[in-house]
Structure formats: C-alpha cells, structure tokens
Tab-separated table of C-alpha atoms in Angstrom:
chain	number	residue	atom	x	y	z
A	1	MET	CA	75.234	149.159	138.886
A	2	HIS	CA	73.610	148.187	135.569
A	3	GLY	CA	74.073	144.968	133.159
A	4	ARG	CA	75.984	142.158	133.912
A	5	SER	CA	76.723	143.646	138.173
A	6	LEU	CA	72.257	143.767	138.366
A	7	ARG	CA	72.494	140.707	137.113
A	8	ARG	CA	74.452	138.703	139.497
A	9	CYS	CA	73.382	140.165	142.354
A	10	ILE	CA	70.100	139.126	141.912
A	11	VAL	CA	71.098	136.505	140.729
A	12	ASP	CA	73.645	135.820	143.794
A	13	LEU	CA	70.448	136.047	145.715
A	14	GLY	CA	68.380	133.200	144.242
A	15	TYR	CA	66.311	134.164	141.826
A	16	GLN	CA	66.141	133.356	138.079
A	17	VAL	CA	67.475	135.907	135.201
A	18	HIS	CA	66.323	135.378	131.426
A	19	SER	CA	67.656	137.609	129.403
A	20	PRO	CA	65.905	137.764	126.030
A	21	ALA	CA	67.973	135.687	123.715
A	22	SER	CA	66.694	133.026	126.573
A	23	VAL	CA	63.140	133.430	125.446
A	24	PHE	CA	62.838	134.253	122.184
A	25	THR	CA	65.905	133.044	120.778
A	26	ARG	CA	68.987	135.127	118.945
A	27	GLU	CA	67.722	134.563	115.663
A	28	ARG	CA	63.963	136.040	116.596
A	29	LEU	CA	66.168	139.215	118.445
A	30	GLU	CA	68.328	139.814	115.007
A	31	GLN	CA	64.950	140.086	113.187
A	32	GLY	CA	63.995	142.765	115.461
A	33	LEU	CA	61.666	142.350	118.229
A	34	THR	CA	58.945	145.260	118.816
A	35	ASP	CA	57.878	146.281	122.617
A	36	GLN	CA	54.656	145.290	121.543
A	37	ASP	CA	56.074	141.956	120.912
A	38	TRP	CA	58.022	140.903	124.600
A	39	LEU	CA	55.347	142.836	127.013
A	40	PRO	CA	52.994	140.929	126.221
A	41	VAL	CA	55.055	137.465	127.212
A	42	VAL	CA	56.876	139.726	129.705
A	43	GLY	CA	53.245	140.474	131.405
A	44	GLU	CA	51.916	136.624	131.298
A	45	GLU	CA	54.886	135.536	133.502
A	46	GLY	CA	54.177	138.133	135.854
A	47	TRP	CA	58.119	139.035	135.323
A	48	VAL	CA	59.641	141.727	135.962
A	49	VAL	CA	61.916	144.144	133.813
A	50	PHE	CA	65.184	146.776	134.647
A	51	GLY	CA	65.433	148.825	131.635
A	52	ARG	CA	66.184	152.048	131.154
A	53	ASP	CA	63.637	153.610	128.613
A	54	GLN	CA	62.998	156.917	129.610
A	55	ASN	CA	59.226	156.819	128.154
A	56	ILE	CA	58.140	153.877	129.707
A	57	LEU	CA	55.619	154.953	131.628
A	58	LYS	CA	54.108	157.256	128.687
A	59	ARG	CA	53.746	154.576	126.674
A	60	GLU	CA	49.820	152.890	126.665
A	61	LEU	CA	51.324	149.308	126.252
A	62	GLU	CA	54.020	149.792	128.538
A	63	LEU	CA	51.466	150.515	131.363
C-alpha cells in the first residue's frame, strides 16, 4: 500500500492526514524544502511521517 491508498486508509480510520503542501504551501515546496526545514515542524506537532527514505535511521537530525 502506498501513496493515495495509504492516505485514504488512514483517513477512513478517522485520522487527520496532512500533505506537505497543506502545511508549507506549494510555493514553499517549489523553492525546496530540506529535512532540516520540515522535520522540526513535524516533531513539534507530534505527527507521524510515512515515507520511503532508506537512510532515515542513519542521520542525526532524523532520529
């Protein structure tokens, strides 16, 4: 399961799902958004991130 299917399943379970564009605006995304930009926001909100980053456990900031 991935992408829209995963999102739809989570919403159907009653959870709220945020897209990067809904949090940071499409204009900000087009300028480029680094992990250092968005990970602190996610952490402060206590949100869960679903992703496919194979190296997420190898980078200090992402831990």
